[in-house]
Tab-separated table of C-alpha atoms and ligand atoms in Angstrom:
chain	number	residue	atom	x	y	z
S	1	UNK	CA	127.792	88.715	78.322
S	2	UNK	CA	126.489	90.737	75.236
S	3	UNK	CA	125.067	94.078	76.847
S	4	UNK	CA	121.677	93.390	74.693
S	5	UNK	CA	121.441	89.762	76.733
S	6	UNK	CA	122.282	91.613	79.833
S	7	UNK	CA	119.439	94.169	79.241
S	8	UNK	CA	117.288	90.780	78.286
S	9	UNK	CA	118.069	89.154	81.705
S	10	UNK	CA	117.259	91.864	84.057
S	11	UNK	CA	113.987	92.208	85.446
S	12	UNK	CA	112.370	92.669	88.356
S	13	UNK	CA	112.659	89.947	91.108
S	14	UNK	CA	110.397	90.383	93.775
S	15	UNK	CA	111.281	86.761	96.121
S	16	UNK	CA	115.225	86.966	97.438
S	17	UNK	CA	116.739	83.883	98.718
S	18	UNK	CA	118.493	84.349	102.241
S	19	UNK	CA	121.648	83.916	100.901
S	20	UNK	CA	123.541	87.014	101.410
S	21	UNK	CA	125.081	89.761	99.183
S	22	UNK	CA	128.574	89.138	98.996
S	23	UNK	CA	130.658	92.337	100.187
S	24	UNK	CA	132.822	92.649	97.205
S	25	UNK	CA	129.709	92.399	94.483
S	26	UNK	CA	127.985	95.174	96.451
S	27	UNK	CA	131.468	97.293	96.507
S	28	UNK	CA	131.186	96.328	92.478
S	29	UNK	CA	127.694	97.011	92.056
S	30	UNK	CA	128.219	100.880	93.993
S	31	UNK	CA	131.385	100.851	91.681
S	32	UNK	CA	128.638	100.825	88.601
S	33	UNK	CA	126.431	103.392	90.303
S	34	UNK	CA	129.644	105.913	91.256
S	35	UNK	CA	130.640	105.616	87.379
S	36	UNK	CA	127.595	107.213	85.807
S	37	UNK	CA	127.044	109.945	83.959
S	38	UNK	CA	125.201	113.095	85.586
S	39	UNK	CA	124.326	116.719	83.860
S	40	UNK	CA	127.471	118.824	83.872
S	41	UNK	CA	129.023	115.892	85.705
S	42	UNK	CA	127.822	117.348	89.030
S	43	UNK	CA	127.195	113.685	90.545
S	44	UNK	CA	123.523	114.521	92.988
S	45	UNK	CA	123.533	111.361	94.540
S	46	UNK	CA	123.752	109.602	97.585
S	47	UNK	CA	123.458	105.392	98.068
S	48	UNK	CA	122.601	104.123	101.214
S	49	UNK	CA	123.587	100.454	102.140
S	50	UNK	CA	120.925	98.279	104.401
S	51	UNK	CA	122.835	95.067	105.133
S	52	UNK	CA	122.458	94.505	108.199
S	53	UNK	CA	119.514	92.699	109.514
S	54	UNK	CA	118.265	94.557	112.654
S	55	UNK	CA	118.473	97.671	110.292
S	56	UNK	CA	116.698	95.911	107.345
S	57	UNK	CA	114.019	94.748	110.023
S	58	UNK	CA	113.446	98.525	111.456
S	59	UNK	CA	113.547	99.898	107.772
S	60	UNK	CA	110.739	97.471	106.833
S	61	UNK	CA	107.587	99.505	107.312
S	62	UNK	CA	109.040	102.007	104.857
S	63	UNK	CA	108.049	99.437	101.853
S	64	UNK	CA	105.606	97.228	103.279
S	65	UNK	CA	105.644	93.762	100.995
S	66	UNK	CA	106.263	90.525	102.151
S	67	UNK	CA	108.435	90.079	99.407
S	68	UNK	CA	110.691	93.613	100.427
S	69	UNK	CA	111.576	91.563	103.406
S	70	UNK	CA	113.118	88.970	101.697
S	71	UNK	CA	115.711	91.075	100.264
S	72	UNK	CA	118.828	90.385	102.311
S	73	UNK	CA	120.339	94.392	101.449
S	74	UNK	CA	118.798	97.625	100.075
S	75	UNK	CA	120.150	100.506	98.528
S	76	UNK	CA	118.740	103.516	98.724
S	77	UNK	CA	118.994	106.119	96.531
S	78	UNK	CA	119.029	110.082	97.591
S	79	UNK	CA	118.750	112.498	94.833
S	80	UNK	CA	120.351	115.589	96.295
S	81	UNK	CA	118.530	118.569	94.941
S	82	UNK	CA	121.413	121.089	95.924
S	83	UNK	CA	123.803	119.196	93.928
S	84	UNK	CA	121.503	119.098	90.947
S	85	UNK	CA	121.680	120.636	87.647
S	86	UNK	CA	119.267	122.940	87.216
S	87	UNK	CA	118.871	124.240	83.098
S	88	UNK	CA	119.011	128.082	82.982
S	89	UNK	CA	116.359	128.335	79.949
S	90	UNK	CA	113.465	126.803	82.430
S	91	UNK	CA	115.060	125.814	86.183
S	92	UNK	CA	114.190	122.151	85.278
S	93	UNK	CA	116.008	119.905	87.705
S	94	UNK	CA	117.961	117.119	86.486
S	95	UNK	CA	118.532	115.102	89.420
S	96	UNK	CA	115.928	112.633	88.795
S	97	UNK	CA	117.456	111.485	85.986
S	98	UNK	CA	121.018	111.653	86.959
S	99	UNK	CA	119.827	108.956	89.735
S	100	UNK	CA	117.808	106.929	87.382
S	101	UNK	CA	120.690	106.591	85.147
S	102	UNK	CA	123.074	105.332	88.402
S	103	UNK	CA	120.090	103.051	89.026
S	104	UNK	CA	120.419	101.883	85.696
S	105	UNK	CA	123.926	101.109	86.349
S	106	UNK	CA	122.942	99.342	90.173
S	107	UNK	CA	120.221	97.109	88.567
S	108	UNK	CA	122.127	95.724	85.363
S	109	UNK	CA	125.600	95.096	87.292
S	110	UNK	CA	123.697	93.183	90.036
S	111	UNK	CA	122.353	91.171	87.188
S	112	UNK	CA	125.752	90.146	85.191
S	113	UNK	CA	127.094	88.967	89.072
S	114	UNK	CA	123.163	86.904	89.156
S	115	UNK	CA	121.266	88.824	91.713
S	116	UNK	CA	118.053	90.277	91.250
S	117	UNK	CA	116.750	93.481	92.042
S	118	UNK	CA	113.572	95.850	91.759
S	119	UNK	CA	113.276	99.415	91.188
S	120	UNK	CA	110.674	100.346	94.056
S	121	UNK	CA	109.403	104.322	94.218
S	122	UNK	CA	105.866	103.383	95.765
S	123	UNK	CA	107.409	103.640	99.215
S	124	UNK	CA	106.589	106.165	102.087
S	125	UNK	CA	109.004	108.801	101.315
S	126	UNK	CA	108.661	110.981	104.350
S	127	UNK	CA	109.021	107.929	106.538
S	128	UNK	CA	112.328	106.941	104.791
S	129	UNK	CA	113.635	110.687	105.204
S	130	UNK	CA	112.478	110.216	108.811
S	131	UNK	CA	114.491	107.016	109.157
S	132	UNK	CA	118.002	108.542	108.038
S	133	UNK	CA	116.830	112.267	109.145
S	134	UNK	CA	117.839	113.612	106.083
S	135	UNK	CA	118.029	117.111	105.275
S	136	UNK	CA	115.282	118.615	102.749
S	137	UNK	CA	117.549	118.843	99.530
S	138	UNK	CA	118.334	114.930	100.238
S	139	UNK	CA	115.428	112.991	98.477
S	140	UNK	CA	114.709	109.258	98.658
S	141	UNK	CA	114.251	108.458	95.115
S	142	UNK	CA	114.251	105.027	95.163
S	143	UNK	CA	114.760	101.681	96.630
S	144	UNK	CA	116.705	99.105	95.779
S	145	UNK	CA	116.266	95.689	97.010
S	146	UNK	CA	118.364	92.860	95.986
S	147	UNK	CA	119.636	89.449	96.261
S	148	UNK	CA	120.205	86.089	94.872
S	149	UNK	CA	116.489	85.425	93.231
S	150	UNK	CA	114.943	82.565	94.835
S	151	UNK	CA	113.152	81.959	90.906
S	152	UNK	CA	115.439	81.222	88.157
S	153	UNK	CA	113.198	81.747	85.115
S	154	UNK	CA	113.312	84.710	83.299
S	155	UNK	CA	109.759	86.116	82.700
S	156	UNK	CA	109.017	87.402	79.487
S	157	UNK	CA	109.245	90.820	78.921
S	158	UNK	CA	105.568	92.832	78.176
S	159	UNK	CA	106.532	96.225	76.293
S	160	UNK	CA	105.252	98.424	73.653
S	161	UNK	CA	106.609	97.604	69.866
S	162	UNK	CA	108.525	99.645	68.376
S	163	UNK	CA	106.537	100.513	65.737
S	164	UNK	CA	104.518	102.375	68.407
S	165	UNK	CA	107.358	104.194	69.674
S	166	UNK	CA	109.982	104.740	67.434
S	167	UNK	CA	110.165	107.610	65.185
S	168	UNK	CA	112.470	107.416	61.946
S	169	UNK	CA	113.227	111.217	60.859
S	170	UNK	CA	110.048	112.718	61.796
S	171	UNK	CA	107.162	112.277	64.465
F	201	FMN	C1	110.770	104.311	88.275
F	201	FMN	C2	110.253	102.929	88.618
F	201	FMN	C3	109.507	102.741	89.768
F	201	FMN	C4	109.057	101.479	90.128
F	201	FMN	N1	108.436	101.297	91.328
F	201	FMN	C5	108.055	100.063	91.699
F	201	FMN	C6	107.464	99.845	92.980
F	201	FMN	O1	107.304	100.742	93.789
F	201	FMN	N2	107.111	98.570	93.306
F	201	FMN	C7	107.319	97.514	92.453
F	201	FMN	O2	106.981	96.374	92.822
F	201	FMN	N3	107.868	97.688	91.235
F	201	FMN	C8	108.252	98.931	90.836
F	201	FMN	N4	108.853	99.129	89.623
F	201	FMN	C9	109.106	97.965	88.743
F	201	FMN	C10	108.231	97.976	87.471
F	201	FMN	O3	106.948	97.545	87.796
F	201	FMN	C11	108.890	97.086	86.418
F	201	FMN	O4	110.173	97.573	86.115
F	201	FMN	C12	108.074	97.002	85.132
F	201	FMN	O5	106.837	96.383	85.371
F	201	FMN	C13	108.809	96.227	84.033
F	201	FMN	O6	109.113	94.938	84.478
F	201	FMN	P1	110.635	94.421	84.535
F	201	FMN	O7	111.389	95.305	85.486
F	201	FMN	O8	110.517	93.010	85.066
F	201	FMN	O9	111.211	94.457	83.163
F	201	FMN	C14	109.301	100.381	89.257
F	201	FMN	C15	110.047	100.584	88.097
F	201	FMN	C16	110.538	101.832	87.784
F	201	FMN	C17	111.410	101.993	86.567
């Protein structure tokens, strides 16, 4: 697939099917995540794999949707703020985009092997710390819930043009 029909495809699925995650495209997808880039390569992430249904059950009331509980695995995404980069000129950390760029990587190679997923930060973060008792400088960033998308249609994506945000040579 054409990486421009790849970008095209993905979007957010918010109804899983129960089918489960195959093993190996999970192993693939974490393969994706492991491979991408961070500031000064120092790699501030952690991925945490909810397959298992008891777990996924218990986990629940961190993201309380319907539709979350359709999602037959989760990743979940630490940012570790030790691990960071931090620029010298104004101690801005870089972690949060070093993870968004992995979850970049998660969400498109789950949709070349046809699952779905949805970037969800609207979750109770100190209850999902809680969960895993993570250490302060671990961060939940994000959740990722996927599986085989129980629509098949591809909506339409609503964005800005580009006339409104792209800048040729000057601002
Ligand atoms: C950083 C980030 C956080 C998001 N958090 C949530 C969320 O908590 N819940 C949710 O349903 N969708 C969430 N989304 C999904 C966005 O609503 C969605 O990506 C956007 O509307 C564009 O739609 P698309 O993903 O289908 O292209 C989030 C997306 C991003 C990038």
């Amino acid at each position: 697939m054409q990486f421009i029909d790849l970008v095209q495809q993905r979007h957010s699925v918010r109804n899983f099917s129960a089918k489960p995650v195959e093993h190996e495209k999970l192993e693939s997808i974490l393969e994706a995540a492991r491979l991408a880039p961070s500031a000064v390569n120092f790699q501030p992430w952690h991925f945490i794999v909810l397959t298992e249904k008891d777990v996924l059950e218990e986990f629940y009331p961190v993201y309380h949707r319907d539709w979350f509980r359709t999602a037959p695995a989760v990743i979940v995404v630490l940012g570790d703020h030790h691990q960071g980069w931090h620029r010298k000129e104004d101690g801005k950390d870089h972690t949060d985009i070093d993870v968004a760029i992995a979850v970049d990587h998660i969400t498109l190679a789950a949709t070349e092997l046809g699952l779905g997923t949805c970037w969800v930060c609207n979750f109770h973060v100190s209850q999902c710390a809680e969960f895993f008792k993570l250490p302060s400088h671990l961060e939940p960033i994000a959740l990722i819930p996927l599986g085989y998308p129980e629509e098949q249609a591809i909506p339409a994506k609503k964005r800005k043009k580009a006339s409104e945000i792209i800048h040729w040579n000057k601002f």
